[in-house]
Coordinates of C-alpha atoms in Angstrom, one line a residue:
M60 CA -0.2 0.0 0.2
T61 CA 1.4 3.4 -1.1
S62 CA 0.8 6.9 0.9
H63 CA 0.4 9.9 -1.1
A64 CA 1.4 13.2 0.8
A65 CA -0.8 16.1 0.6
P66 CA 0.2 18.6 -1.9
P67 CA 1.6 21.7 -0.4
L68 CA -1.0 24.7 -0.3
G69 CA -0.1 28.0 -2.3
V70 CA 0.1 31.2 -0.8
L71 CA -3.4 32.5 -1.4
P72 CA -5.1 29.2 -0.2
A73 CA -2.9 29.0 2.8
V74 CA -3.9 32.8 3.6
A75 CA -7.7 32.0 3.2
L76 CA -7.3 29.1 5.4
L77 CA -5.3 31.0 8.1
A78 CA -7.8 34.0 7.9
Q79 CA -10.8 31.6 8.2
L80 CA -9.2 30.2 11.5
R81 CA -8.3 33.5 13.0
W82 CA -12.0 34.6 12.4
R83 CA -13.0 31.5 14.1
V84 CA -11.1 32.0 17.0
A85 CA -12.0 35.7 17.3
R86 CA -15.8 34.5 17.2
N87 CA -15.2 32.0 19.8
S88 CA -13.5 34.1 22.1
L89 CA -16.3 36.9 21.8
W90 CA -19.2 34.2 22.4
R91 CA -17.1 33.1 25.5
R92 CA -16.6 36.2 27.1
K93 CA -18.3 37.3 30.4
R94 CA -21.7 38.9 29.8
G95 CA -20.3 42.4 31.2
A96 CA -17.4 42.2 28.6
Q97 CA -20.1 41.5 26.1
V98 CA -22.1 44.7 27.4
M99 CA -18.9 46.9 27.4
L100 CA -17.9 46.0 23.8
V101 CA -21.7 46.7 22.5
V102 CA -21.4 50.3 24.4
G103 CA -17.9 50.7 23.0
L104 CA -19.5 50.3 19.4
L105 CA -22.1 52.7 19.9
V106 CA -19.6 55.2 21.3
L107 CA -17.8 54.7 18.1
G108 CA -20.7 55.0 16.3
G109 CA -21.5 58.2 17.8
A110 CA -18.3 59.6 17.1
A111 CA -18.2 58.8 13.6
Y112 CA -21.6 60.4 13.1
G113 CA -20.3 63.5 15.0
L114 CA -17.2 63.6 12.8
Y115 CA -19.3 63.4 9.7
W116 CA -21.9 66.1 10.6
I117 CA -19.1 68.6 11.8
S118 CA -17.1 68.2 8.6
R119 CA -20.0 68.7 6.5
M120 CA -21.3 71.6 8.1
T121 CA -18.1 73.3 8.5
V122 CA -17.4 72.9 4.9
R123 CA -20.6 74.1 3.9
L124 CA -20.2 77.1 6.2
L125 CA -16.8 78.0 4.7
R126 CA -18.2 77.9 1.2
S127 CA -21.4 79.8 1.9
P128 CA -22.0 83.6 0.4
S129 CA -22.2 84.8 3.8
F130 CA -18.9 83.7 5.2
N131 CA -17.2 85.0 1.9
A132 CA -18.6 88.2 2.3
A133 CA -17.6 88.5 6.0
L134 CA -14.2 87.4 5.1
E135 CA -14.1 90.3 2.4
R136 CA -14.7 92.6 5.1
A137 CA -12.3 91.4 7.6
A138 CA -9.6 91.3 5.0
R139 CA -10.1 95.2 4.3
E140 CA -9.3 95.7 8.0
T141 CA -6.4 93.0 8.0
P142 CA -4.0 93.1 5.6
G143 CA -2.6 89.9 4.5
L144 CA -5.9 88.1 5.0
P145 CA -7.0 85.6 2.2
T146 CA -10.4 86.5 1.0
D147 CA -10.9 82.9 -0.7
V148 CA -10.6 79.8 1.3
G149 CA -11.6 77.4 -1.6
S150 CA -7.8 76.7 -2.5
Y151 CA -7.1 76.0 1.1
L152 CA -10.1 73.4 1.4
E153 CA -8.9 71.4 -1.2
V154 CA -5.6 70.9 0.4
L155 CA -7.5 69.7 3.7
P156 CA -7.7 66.1 2.7
S157 CA -3.9 66.0 2.1
A158 CA -3.2 67.8 5.6
A159 CA -5.7 65.0 7.3
L160 CA -3.9 62.2 5.7
L161 CA -0.5 63.3 6.3
V162 CA -1.4 63.7 10.1
V163 CA -2.9 60.1 10.1
T164 CA 0.0 58.7 8.3
L165 CA 2.2 59.9 10.8
L166 CA 0.4 58.4 13.5
L167 CA 0.2 55.2 11.9
A168 CA 4.1 55.2 11.4
L169 CA 4.2 55.7 15.2
A170 CA 1.7 53.3 16.0
T171 CA 2.1 50.4 13.7
F172 CA 5.7 49.6 14.3
N173 CA 4.9 48.4 17.7
G174 CA 2.0 46.6 16.5
V175 CA 3.6 44.7 13.6
L176 CA 6.5 43.8 16.0
S177 CA 4.1 42.1 18.5
S178 CA 2.0 40.4 15.7
L179 CA 5.0 38.9 13.9
Y180 CA 7.4 37.9 16.7
L181 CA 5.8 38.2 20.2
A182 CA 2.2 36.8 19.4
G183 CA 1.8 33.3 21.1
D184 CA 0.9 31.2 17.8
V185 CA 3.9 32.5 15.7
D186 CA 6.0 29.4 16.6
M187 CA 3.1 26.8 15.7
L188 CA 2.4 28.8 12.4
L189 CA 6.0 29.0 11.4
V190 CA 6.3 25.1 11.5
A191 CA 3.0 24.4 10.1
P192 CA 2.9 23.2 6.4
V193 CA 2.1 26.4 5.0
P194 CA 4.2 29.1 3.3
V195 CA 6.1 31.7 5.3
R196 CA 4.5 34.5 3.0
A197 CA 0.9 33.3 4.0
V198 CA 2.0 33.3 7.6
F199 CA 3.4 37.0 7.1
I200 CA 0.4 38.3 5.2
V201 CA -2.0 37.0 8.0
K202 CA 0.1 38.5 10.9
F203 CA 0.7 41.6 8.9
F204 CA -2.9 42.3 8.4
D205 CA -3.7 41.2 11.9
A206 CA -1.6 43.9 13.3
L207 CA -3.4 46.4 11.0
A208 CA -6.9 45.3 12.2
A209 CA -7.2 48.2 14.8
P210 CA -5.9 50.9 12.8
Y211 CA -8.0 49.9 9.6
A212 CA -11.2 50.1 12.1
L213 CA -10.3 53.5 13.2
L214 CA -9.6 54.5 9.9
F215 CA -12.9 53.6 8.3
V216 CA -14.9 54.6 11.7
L217 CA -13.2 58.1 12.0
L218 CA -11.3 59.4 9.2
G219 CA -13.9 57.6 6.7
P220 CA -16.9 59.7 8.1
F221 CA -14.5 62.8 8.1
L222 CA -13.9 62.5 4.3
V223 CA -17.5 61.6 3.5
G224 CA -18.6 65.0 5.2
Y225 CA -16.0 66.8 3.6
G226 CA -17.1 65.6 0.2
Q227 CA -20.7 66.0 0.9
G228 CA -19.8 69.8 1.9
M229 CA -17.8 70.1 -1.3
R230 CA -20.7 68.7 -3.4
F231 CA -18.7 65.8 -4.4
G232 CA -20.2 62.9 -5.9
T233 CA -19.9 59.2 -5.9
A234 CA -16.5 59.1 -7.4
F235 CA -15.2 60.7 -4.4
L236 CA -16.7 58.0 -2.0
L237 CA -15.0 55.4 -4.1
A238 CA -11.8 57.0 -4.3
A239 CA -12.1 57.6 -0.6
F240 CA -12.4 54.0 0.2
V241 CA -9.4 53.0 -1.9
V242 CA -7.3 55.7 -0.2
L243 CA -8.5 54.4 3.2
A244 CA -7.7 50.8 2.1
C245 CA -4.2 51.7 0.8
L246 CA -3.3 54.3 3.5
P247 CA -1.7 52.1 5.9
L248 CA 0.3 50.0 3.7
V249 CA 3.1 52.2 3.1
P250 CA 3.9 53.2 7.0
A251 CA 3.2 49.6 8.3
G252 CA 5.1 48.1 5.2
L253 CA 8.2 50.2 6.0
G254 CA 7.6 49.6 9.8
A255 CA 7.5 45.6 9.2
L256 CA 10.8 45.9 7.1
L257 CA 12.5 47.8 9.8
V258 CA 11.1 45.2 12.3
M259 CA 12.7 42.3 10.4
A260 CA 16.1 44.0 10.3
A261 CA 15.9 45.2 14.0
V262 CA 15.0 41.6 15.4
R263 CA 18.2 40.3 13.4
V264 CA 20.4 42.4 15.8
M265 CA 18.4 42.7 18.9
P266 CA 15.7 40.5 20.9
A267 CA 12.2 41.4 19.8
H268 CA 11.0 42.5 23.3
R269 CA 14.0 45.0 23.4
A270 CA 13.2 46.5 20.2
R271 CA 9.5 47.1 21.4
E272 CA 10.9 48.7 24.7
L273 CA 13.1 51.0 22.8
V274 CA 10.3 51.8 20.3
G275 CA 8.0 52.6 23.1
I276 CA 10.5 55.1 24.8
L277 CA 11.1 56.7 21.7
G278 CA 7.5 57.1 21.0
A279 CA 7.0 58.7 24.7
L280 CA 10.0 61.0 23.9
L281 CA 8.4 62.2 20.9
G282 CA 5.0 62.6 22.6
A283 CA 6.7 64.8 25.4
A284 CA 8.3 66.7 22.5
L285 CA 5.0 67.5 21.1
Y286 CA 3.8 68.3 24.6
L287 CA 6.5 70.9 25.2
V288 CA 5.9 72.5 21.8
S289 CA 2.0 72.9 22.5
Q290 CA 2.8 74.5 25.9
F291 CA 5.5 76.9 24.8
T292 CA 4.1 77.6 21.2
R293 CA 3.9 81.4 22.0
E294 CA 7.3 81.6 23.3
L295 CA 8.9 79.6 20.4
F296 CA 6.8 80.7 17.5
G297 CA 5.2 84.0 18.6
Q298 CA 1.5 84.5 17.8
I299 CA 0.3 82.9 14.5
G300 CA -2.2 84.8 12.7
G301 CA -5.2 83.4 10.7
G302 CA -3.2 84.1 7.2
R303 CA -0.1 82.3 8.7
T304 CA -2.3 79.4 9.8
L305 CA -3.8 78.8 6.2
E306 CA -0.5 79.2 4.5
A307 CA 0.9 76.3 7.0
L308 CA -2.1 74.3 6.0
Q309 CA -1.2 74.8 2.3
R310 CA 2.4 73.7 2.9
T311 CA 1.4 70.5 4.2
D312 CA 0.4 69.6 0.5
F313 CA 4.0 68.6 -0.6
P314 CA 4.3 67.0 -3.8
L315 CA 6.5 64.3 -2.9
L316 CA 4.5 63.0 -0.1
P317 CA 2.1 60.0 -0.5
S318 CA -0.4 61.6 1.5
S319 CA -0.2 64.6 -1.0
W320 CA -0.9 62.1 -4.0
A321 CA -4.1 60.6 -2.2
G322 CA -5.3 64.0 -1.5
S323 CA -5.1 65.2 -4.9
A324 CA -6.7 62.2 -6.2
L325 CA -9.6 62.6 -4.0
V326 CA -10.1 66.2 -5.0
A327 CA -9.8 65.4 -8.6
A328 CA -12.2 62.3 -8.4
G329 CA -14.7 64.7 -6.7
R330 CA -14.3 67.1 -9.5
G331 CA -14.7 64.5 -12.1
E332 CA -11.0 65.1 -13.6
L333 CA -10.0 61.7 -14.9
V334 CA -6.5 62.5 -16.0
P335 CA -5.3 63.9 -12.5
L336 CA -7.3 61.2 -10.7
L337 CA -5.5 58.4 -12.9
L338 CA -2.1 60.0 -12.3
Y339 CA -1.9 60.9 -8.7
G340 CA -4.3 57.8 -7.5
G341 CA -2.2 55.4 -9.7
V342 CA 1.1 56.6 -8.0
F343 CA -0.4 56.4 -4.6
V344 CA -1.9 52.8 -5.2
F345 CA 1.6 51.6 -7.1
V346 CA 3.9 52.9 -4.1
S347 CA 1.4 51.4 -1.7
A348 CA 1.7 48.1 -3.5
G349 CA 5.3 47.9 -4.0
V350 CA 6.0 48.4 -0.3
F351 CA 3.8 45.6 0.5
G352 CA 5.4 43.6 -2.3
A353 CA 8.7 44.5 -1.0
C354 CA 7.7 43.0 2.3
L355 CA 6.5 39.9 0.8
V356 CA 9.8 39.4 -0.8
A357 CA 11.9 40.0 2.4
A358 CA 9.4 37.9 4.3
E359 CA 10.6 34.8 2.6
R360 CA 13.9 35.0 4.4
L361 CA 14.3 38.0 6.8
Y362 CA 11.0 36.9 8.7
Y363 CA 11.9 33.2 9.2
A364 CA 15.7 34.2 10.0
G365 CA 14.2 36.6 12.6
W366 CA 12.0 34.2 14.3
S367 CA 14.8 31.3 14.4
N368 CA 17.1 33.7 16.0
L369 CA 14.3 34.8 18.3
A370 CA 14.0 31.2 19.1
T371 CA 17.4 30.2 19.6
E372 CA 18.5 33.3 21.4
T373 CA 16.2 32.3 24.5
G374 CA 18.0 28.9 25.0
R375 CA 21.3 30.5 25.2
V376 CA 23.0 30.9 28.4
R377 CA 25.0 34.1 28.4
R378 CA 28.2 33.7 30.1
P379 CA 29.3 36.5 32.0
P380 CA 32.6 38.4 31.1
A381 CA 35.7 37.4 33.0
R382 CA 36.4 39.8 35.9
S383 CA 39.4 40.4 37.7
E384 CA 39.7 39.6 41.5
A385 CA 40.0 43.2 42.3
D386 CA 36.7 44.0 40.1
V387 CA 35.0 41.3 41.8
A388 CA 36.0 42.7 45.3
R389 CA 34.8 46.1 44.1
R390 CA 31.5 44.9 43.2
V391 CA 30.8 43.1 46.2
G392 CA 32.0 45.9 48.2
A393 CA 29.5 48.3 46.4
K394 CA 26.8 46.1 47.0
G395 CA 27.6 45.6 50.7
E396 CA 27.6 49.6 50.9
L397 CA 24.2 49.6 49.1
A398 CA 22.7 46.9 51.9
K399 CA 24.2 48.8 54.7
A400 CA 22.9 52.2 53.5
L401 CA 19.5 50.4 53.2
S402 CA 19.6 48.9 56.5
A403 CA 20.5 52.3 58.0
T404 CA 17.7 54.0 56.2
L405 CA 15.3 51.2 57.3
G406 CA 17.0 50.3 60.5
G407 CA 13.7 49.5 62.6
I408 CA 12.2 47.4 59.9
P409 CA 12.5 43.4 60.1
A410 CA 15.2 42.0 57.5
P411 CA 12.5 40.1 55.3
V412 CA 11.1 43.3 54.4
R413 CA 14.3 44.9 53.7
A414 CA 15.2 41.9 51.6
M415 CA 11.9 42.3 49.5
V416 CA 12.2 46.2 49.2
A417 CA 16.0 45.8 48.0
K418 CA 14.7 43.1 45.5
D419 CA 12.1 45.2 44.0
L420 CA 14.4 48.2 43.7
R421 CA 17.0 46.1 41.9
T422 CA 14.7 44.4 39.4
F423 CA 13.0 48.0 38.5
P424 CA 15.5 49.2 36.1
R425 CA 15.5 45.9 34.1
D426 CA 12.4 46.8 32.2
L427 CA 12.6 49.7 30.0
R428 CA 8.7 50.0 29.7
H429 CA 8.8 51.4 33.4
F430 CA 10.7 54.2 32.2
Q431 CA 8.3 54.7 29.3
Q432 CA 5.5 55.3 31.8
L433 CA 7.4 58.1 33.4
V434 CA 8.4 60.3 30.4
I435 CA 5.2 62.3 29.5
P436 CA 3.9 62.6 33.0
L437 CA 7.3 63.7 34.2
I438 CA 7.6 66.4 31.4
M439 CA 3.8 67.7 32.6
G440 CA 5.3 67.9 36.0
G441 CA 8.3 69.8 34.9
V442 CA 5.9 72.2 33.0
G443 CA 3.9 72.7 36.0
A444 CA 7.1 73.4 38.3
Y445 CA 8.3 75.8 35.7
R446 CA 4.9 77.7 35.6
L447 CA 5.2 77.4 39.4
F448 CA 8.8 79.1 39.5
V449 CA 7.9 82.0 37.3
G450 CA 4.6 82.7 38.7
D451 CA 3.6 86.0 40.2
L452 CA 2.4 84.8 43.7
E453 CA 4.3 86.6 46.3
T454 CA 4.2 85.2 49.9
G455 CA 5.3 88.6 51.3
G456 CA 7.2 86.9 54.4
G457 CA 5.4 88.2 57.7
T458 CA 2.6 90.3 55.9
F459 CA 0.8 87.3 55.0
T460 CA -1.7 85.6 57.3
M461 CA -1.3 81.9 58.4
V462 CA -4.4 80.8 56.0
A463 CA -2.5 82.8 53.0
R464 CA 0.7 81.1 53.7
L465 CA -1.3 77.5 53.7
V466 CA -3.2 78.3 50.7
A467 CA 0.3 79.1 49.0
A468 CA 1.7 75.9 50.2
V469 CA -0.8 73.9 48.7
A470 CA 0.4 74.7 45.2
P471 CA 3.8 73.3 45.4
A472 CA 2.5 70.3 47.6
A473 CA 0.1 69.4 44.9
L474 CA 2.8 69.4 42.4
C475 CA 4.9 67.2 44.5
V476 CA 2.3 64.7 45.1
F477 CA 1.5 64.5 41.3
I478 CA 5.2 63.8 40.4
A479 CA 5.7 61.4 43.1
L480 CA 2.2 59.5 42.5
I481 CA 4.1 59.1 39.0
F482 CA 6.9 57.5 40.2
S483 CA 5.2 55.6 42.8
S484 CA 2.9 54.1 40.2
A485 CA 5.8 52.9 38.3
L486 CA 7.9 51.9 41.1
G487 CA 5.3 50.3 43.3
G488 CA 2.6 50.4 40.6
S489 CA 0.2 47.3 41.0
G490 CA 1.6 46.2 44.6
V491 CA 1.5 42.6 45.0
N492 CA 0.6 42.2 41.2
R493 CA 4.1 42.9 40.1
E494 CA 5.3 39.7 41.3
G495 CA 3.0 37.7 38.8
R496 CA 3.0 34.0 39.0
G497 CA 6.3 34.5 41.4
Y498 CA 4.3 35.4 44.0
W499 CA 3.4 31.7 44.8
L500 CA 7.3 31.3 45.3
L501 CA 7.4 34.3 47.6
K502 CA 4.3 32.8 49.5
T503 CA 6.5 29.5 50.3
A504 CA 9.1 31.6 51.6
P505 CA 9.5 32.0 55.6
V506 CA 7.6 35.6 55.4
S507 CA 4.2 36.7 56.5
G508 CA 1.6 38.3 54.6
A509 CA 2.0 41.4 56.8
Q510 CA 5.7 41.4 55.9
I511 CA 4.7 41.2 52.3
V512 CA 2.3 44.1 52.4
A513 CA 4.8 46.2 54.5
S514 CA 7.4 45.8 51.7
K515 CA 5.0 46.9 49.1
L516 CA 3.8 49.8 51.0
I517 CA 7.4 51.1 51.6
V518 CA 8.4 50.7 47.7
A519 CA 5.1 52.8 46.8
Y520 CA 6.1 55.2 49.3
L521 CA 9.7 55.9 48.7
P522 CA 9.3 58.6 45.8
Y523 CA 7.4 60.9 48.0
P524 CA 10.0 62.0 50.6
V525 CA 12.8 62.1 47.8
V526 CA 10.6 64.1 45.3
A527 CA 9.2 66.5 48.1
V528 CA 12.6 67.4 49.6
L529 CA 14.2 68.0 46.1
L530 CA 11.3 70.0 44.7
L531 CA 10.4 71.7 47.9
T532 CA 13.8 72.9 48.5
V533 CA 14.4 74.4 45.1
T534 CA 10.5 76.0 45.3
G535 CA 12.0 77.6 48.7
L536 CA 14.8 78.9 47.4
V537 CA 13.3 80.3 44.0
R538 CA 10.2 81.8 45.5
G539 CA 11.6 82.8 48.7
L540 CA 9.2 80.6 50.8
T541 CA 9.7 80.7 54.7
L542 CA 10.8 77.8 56.6
A543 CA 7.6 77.3 57.9
D544 CA 5.9 77.2 54.4
V545 CA 8.2 74.7 53.2
A546 CA 7.7 72.5 56.4
G547 CA 4.0 72.7 56.0
S548 CA 4.2 71.4 52.3
L549 CA 6.7 68.8 53.3
A550 CA 4.4 67.6 55.9
L551 CA 1.4 67.5 53.7
V552 CA 3.4 65.8 50.8
L553 CA 4.5 62.9 53.4
L554 CA 0.9 62.6 54.7
L555 CA -0.7 62.3 51.1
G556 CA 2.0 60.2 49.9
L557 CA 1.2 57.6 52.7
G558 CA -2.5 57.6 52.0
N559 CA -1.8 57.2 48.1
S560 CA 0.6 54.3 48.7
S561 CA -2.0 52.8 50.8
L562 CA -4.7 53.2 48.4
T563 CA -2.5 51.4 45.7
L564 CA -1.9 48.7 48.1
L565 CA -5.3 48.0 49.2
L566 CA -6.6 48.0 45.4
G567 CA -4.0 45.5 44.5
V568 CA -4.7 42.9 47.1
L569 CA -8.4 43.4 46.7
F570 CA -8.5 42.6 43.1
P571 CA -5.4 40.5 42.4
R572 CA -4.1 39.8 39.0
L573 CA -1.2 37.3 39.5
D574 CA -1.5 35.3 36.1
W575 CA -0.6 38.0 33.7
D576 CA 1.6 37.5 30.8
D577 CA 1.8 41.1 29.6
P578 CA 3.4 43.6 32.0
N579 CA 1.0 46.2 30.8
K580 CA -1.8 44.1 32.3
Q581 CA -1.0 43.6 35.7
V582 CA -3.9 45.8 37.3
S583 CA -7.2 44.4 36.9
A584 CA -10.4 46.4 35.3
R585 CA -12.0 46.8 38.6
A586 CA -9.0 48.2 40.5
G587 CA -8.4 50.5 37.4
C588 CA -11.8 51.6 37.5
L589 CA -12.1 52.3 41.3
A590 CA -8.5 53.9 41.8
P591 CA -9.5 57.4 40.2
L592 CA -12.6 57.4 42.5
F593 CA -10.4 56.2 45.6
Y594 CA -7.6 58.7 44.8
G595 CA -10.0 61.7 44.0
T596 CA -12.0 61.2 47.4
Y597 CA -9.1 60.8 49.5
L598 CA -7.2 63.8 48.4
G599 CA -10.1 66.0 48.0
L600 CA -10.9 65.7 51.4
A601 CA -7.6 66.0 52.5
F602 CA -6.9 69.5 50.4
A603 CA -10.4 70.5 51.6
A604 CA -9.7 70.0 55.2
V605 CA -5.9 71.5 55.2
T606 CA -7.2 74.8 53.2
G607 CA -11.1 74.8 53.9
L608 CA -11.3 74.4 57.6
P609 CA -8.6 77.6 58.0
A610 CA -10.6 79.6 55.5
L611 CA -13.4 79.7 58.4
T612 CA -11.0 82.2 60.3
Y613 CA -12.7 85.0 57.9
F614 CA -15.6 84.6 60.3
A615 CA -13.8 84.0 63.4
P616 CA -10.3 85.3 63.2
Q617 CA -9.5 84.9 66.9
L618 CA -9.7 81.0 66.1
E619 CA -7.2 80.9 63.5
W620 CA -4.8 78.3 65.3
L621 CA -8.1 76.2 66.2
F622 CA -9.0 75.9 62.6
V623 CA -5.7 75.1 61.3
G624 CA -4.9 72.6 63.8
L625 CA -8.3 71.0 63.2
G626 CA -7.4 70.6 59.3
W627 CA -4.3 69.0 60.0
L628 CA -6.0 66.8 62.5
V629 CA -8.6 65.7 60.1
V630 CA -5.8 64.9 57.3
V631 CA -3.6 62.9 60.1
G632 CA -6.6 61.0 61.0
L633 CA -8.0 60.2 57.4
T634 CA -4.2 59.1 56.5
A635 CA -4.0 56.8 59.4
L636 CA -7.3 55.3 58.8
V637 CA -6.7 54.7 55.3
A638 CA -3.1 53.1 55.9
G639 CA -4.4 51.1 58.9
V640 CA -7.2 49.4 56.7
A641 CA -4.7 48.9 53.8
L642 CA -2.4 47.1 56.1
S643 CA -5.0 44.7 57.9
V644 CA -7.1 44.0 54.9
G645 CA -3.9 43.4 52.8
S646 CA -2.2 41.0 55.3
A647 CA -5.5 39.1 55.8
R648 CA -6.2 39.1 52.0
L649 CA -2.8 37.5 51.2
E650 CA -2.9 35.2 54.1
S651 CA -6.1 33.6 52.6
L652 CA -5.1 34.2 49.0
E653 CA -4.9 30.6 47.3
L654 CA -3.5 29.2 43.8
E655 CA -6.6 28.6 41.7

């Protein structure tokens, strides 16, 4: 008896088979979700539908208003009073699609790199697909468009209605709608294709997870730069008039950009001009298809080679470089000095708690995604500190009353709490959840639940005194605050920091998530929803007590010290209550936590 092997699948049949299987997995995952998750999905779709209709309506009405005779007449009257102001916005409306497509292309270039990297190399099913009897190109096509599923959905739900509304406002016909569909289908291919080529090249020289971390940090730095430009636009560029704004809009229609070709093809389709439509549209589609074709050609070797490197590097044991005896002694001495410094700082704390604190502090710098979470919030805090330093508030020394000094101290204290909360979220973050599945190893160690809770509280609390001392010292020197003002702000930050750290710990132990695979999903949905409510309630009550009660001295000036003392007493009592509940409930919860 002879056996006949099944003929190998071609690329297109394999793509169809893999897409069908992917659809079945997605459908089954949707049906097996909890009812609450399904309801939230429906609500999210309704919100997106409302946003899509809103964009359509706004773009249509705005374009019609700008093309109306009454607006043109008002513009002509304004131009007589303002030299240089254009009297016809028609030419500027024609470049609006090019500007919108350019912005979206830049956003896609930033967003798709990480998505393509995760889909091509870091997805859980990549190993099985690449060893299956299907062509590598078929696997690449399916994973490539799997990474573009979310960008395509957002394009057709948000940018699509905007273009449709623009076309109806410009009185364009059906040809514009067909051209818009083709442009939206081809638009992600260029940035995603270039991103895929860069990903396949980068994975050959560095681990995929490290490349994702570096890309995340670069994206965060770019976002921080854009935020800084938006905050200091007037200082950097001065005031921008309406004519300059329109000229800047027209300069986005650069002839060598694919977004400019697509925008010109859309306008030509709306006007019914066949030759420009075929010229610009053909070039845009040809370039998009060419980039995607280059990805397919490169996928035959680069994709498989990158995956094989990724698969083999995890099994290699990296040998540490040889070090001299002096170097070893120096390193051991440095670690000993660090341990002595930590022991001196946390002298009265049990040794197991200090050991767990040291472990968390040493493992924090190993994941670059922790630093990614700090970039933009720290820039926001820095801008706030700059505004605080150059502001016009004057304390006036002894001429200020105690109430005014307390109110003036709230601003630097609130800024310190904000910046320290960012560091605390990255350092102590999800509390016990940071351990992941390794928590069960920690639970078998000779440590109690109370000691684990105490170590997590200390780690989350450490940024508050450090940030408060540094920032308040600089603020006091720059603003000329009195020693009493600085001491009051420092005490307030230390108290609020203890309360915030306790709330972070409490939410982590009440809603634990120890089975996470993605470090970005350490916090459960319930904890994430309740965190703003808990933080807002606690901070609101604390700031209201420390500033609201002293404000009552307006009605009874002779009781000023009494109201100030009552305010601080409320803050101390509220913080002690939150910390006590967190420690007692957290330790009891950890003692009763069992492996499911």
